[in-house]
Amino acid sequence: KSPVLQTGTFERLYQKGPVWAFRRSLEGADPALILVINLSDKKTRSPFHGPVLFSSYEKDHLRRTLRPYEAVLMEETQAREEG
C-alpha cells in the first residue's frame, strides 16, 4: 500500500509508439516511482533500465527490452534513462 501510488502526482516522462513511462511522486515521501509500459504485442526498447520492484513478467531487473504488454515499476533513484 504505497501512498506514492495511491495519491502521488502523475507525470508523463516518455511516450513513443507503444511505450509509455510515468513518474509517481508525493511530497515528503521517498522514493518517487517510475512505471514503464509496453502496449504492444511485440518486444520493444525501453527508455529506462535498472532494478525492478514489480514486473508483469516476474523479473527483478529491466535491461533494454520490454516484452509484449510488459509493465514494470521501478524506484526513480534506481532507474537509469537511456540516452
Coordinates of C-alpha atoms in Angstrom, one line a residue:
K1 CA 0.0 0.0 0.0
S2 CA 2.1 2.8 -1.3
P3 CA 1.0 6.4 -0.6
V4 CA 3.0 7.4 -3.7
L5 CA 0.9 5.1 -5.9
Q6 CA -2.3 5.9 -4.2
T7 CA -2.2 9.7 -4.0
G8 CA 1.0 10.9 -5.7
T9 CA 1.2 13.2 -8.6
F10 CA 1.3 11.8 -12.1
E11 CA 3.8 13.0 -14.7
R12 CA 4.3 11.6 -18.2
L13 CA 8.1 11.1 -18.8
Y14 CA 8.1 9.4 -22.1
Q15 CA 5.7 8.4 -24.9
K16 CA 6.9 6.9 -28.2
G17 CA 4.8 4.4 -30.1
P18 CA 3.5 1.7 -27.8
V19 CA 5.9 2.6 -24.9
W20 CA 4.9 4.9 -22.1
A21 CA 6.7 5.9 -18.9
F22 CA 5.3 7.9 -16.0
R23 CA 6.6 9.2 -12.7
R24 CA 4.5 9.0 -9.5
S25 CA 5.8 11.2 -6.6
L26 CA 4.5 12.5 -3.4
E27 CA 5.9 15.4 -1.4
G28 CA 7.5 14.1 1.8
A29 CA 7.5 10.5 0.6
D30 CA 10.5 8.8 -0.9
P31 CA 11.2 7.4 -3.3
A32 CA 9.4 8.5 -6.4
L33 CA 8.4 5.6 -8.7
I34 CA 8.6 5.1 -12.4
L35 CA 6.2 2.9 -14.3
V36 CA 7.1 1.8 -17.8
I37 CA 4.6 0.1 -20.0
N38 CA 4.8 -1.6 -23.4
L39 CA 1.3 -1.6 -25.0
S40 CA 2.4 -3.7 -28.0
D41 CA 2.3 -7.4 -28.8
K42 CA 6.0 -7.2 -29.8
K43 CA 9.2 -6.7 -27.9
T44 CA 10.4 -3.1 -27.8
R45 CA 13.2 -1.0 -26.4
S46 CA 12.7 0.6 -23.0
P47 CA 13.6 4.2 -22.2
F48 CA 14.8 3.1 -18.7
H49 CA 16.7 0.2 -17.3
G50 CA 17.6 -0.9 -13.7
P51 CA 16.3 -2.8 -10.7
V52 CA 12.6 -3.6 -10.7
L53 CA 10.1 -3.6 -7.8
F54 CA 7.4 -5.2 -9.9
S55 CA 7.2 -6.7 -13.4
S56 CA 4.3 -8.3 -15.1
Y57 CA 6.9 -10.9 -16.2
E58 CA 8.2 -11.5 -12.7
K59 CA 11.8 -10.3 -13.3
D60 CA 13.9 -8.2 -10.9
H61 CA 15.9 -6.2 -13.5
L62 CA 14.9 -4.4 -16.6
R63 CA 17.6 -4.4 -19.2
R64 CA 17.0 -2.8 -22.6
T65 CA 13.9 -4.7 -23.8
L66 CA 10.3 -4.7 -22.7
R67 CA 8.4 -7.9 -23.6
P68 CA 4.9 -7.8 -25.2
Y69 CA 2.4 -6.0 -22.9
E70 CA 5.0 -5.8 -20.1
A71 CA 4.7 -3.3 -17.3
V72 CA 7.5 -2.6 -14.8
L73 CA 7.6 -0.5 -11.6
M74 CA 11.0 1.0 -10.5
E75 CA 12.3 3.4 -7.9
E76 CA 13.3 6.6 -9.6
T77 CA 16.6 6.6 -7.7
Q78 CA 17.5 3.2 -9.3
A79 CA 16.2 3.8 -12.8
R80 CA 18.7 4.7 -15.5
E81 CA 17.5 6.6 -18.5
E82 CA 18.7 5.5 -22.0
G83 CA 20.5 8.2 -23.7

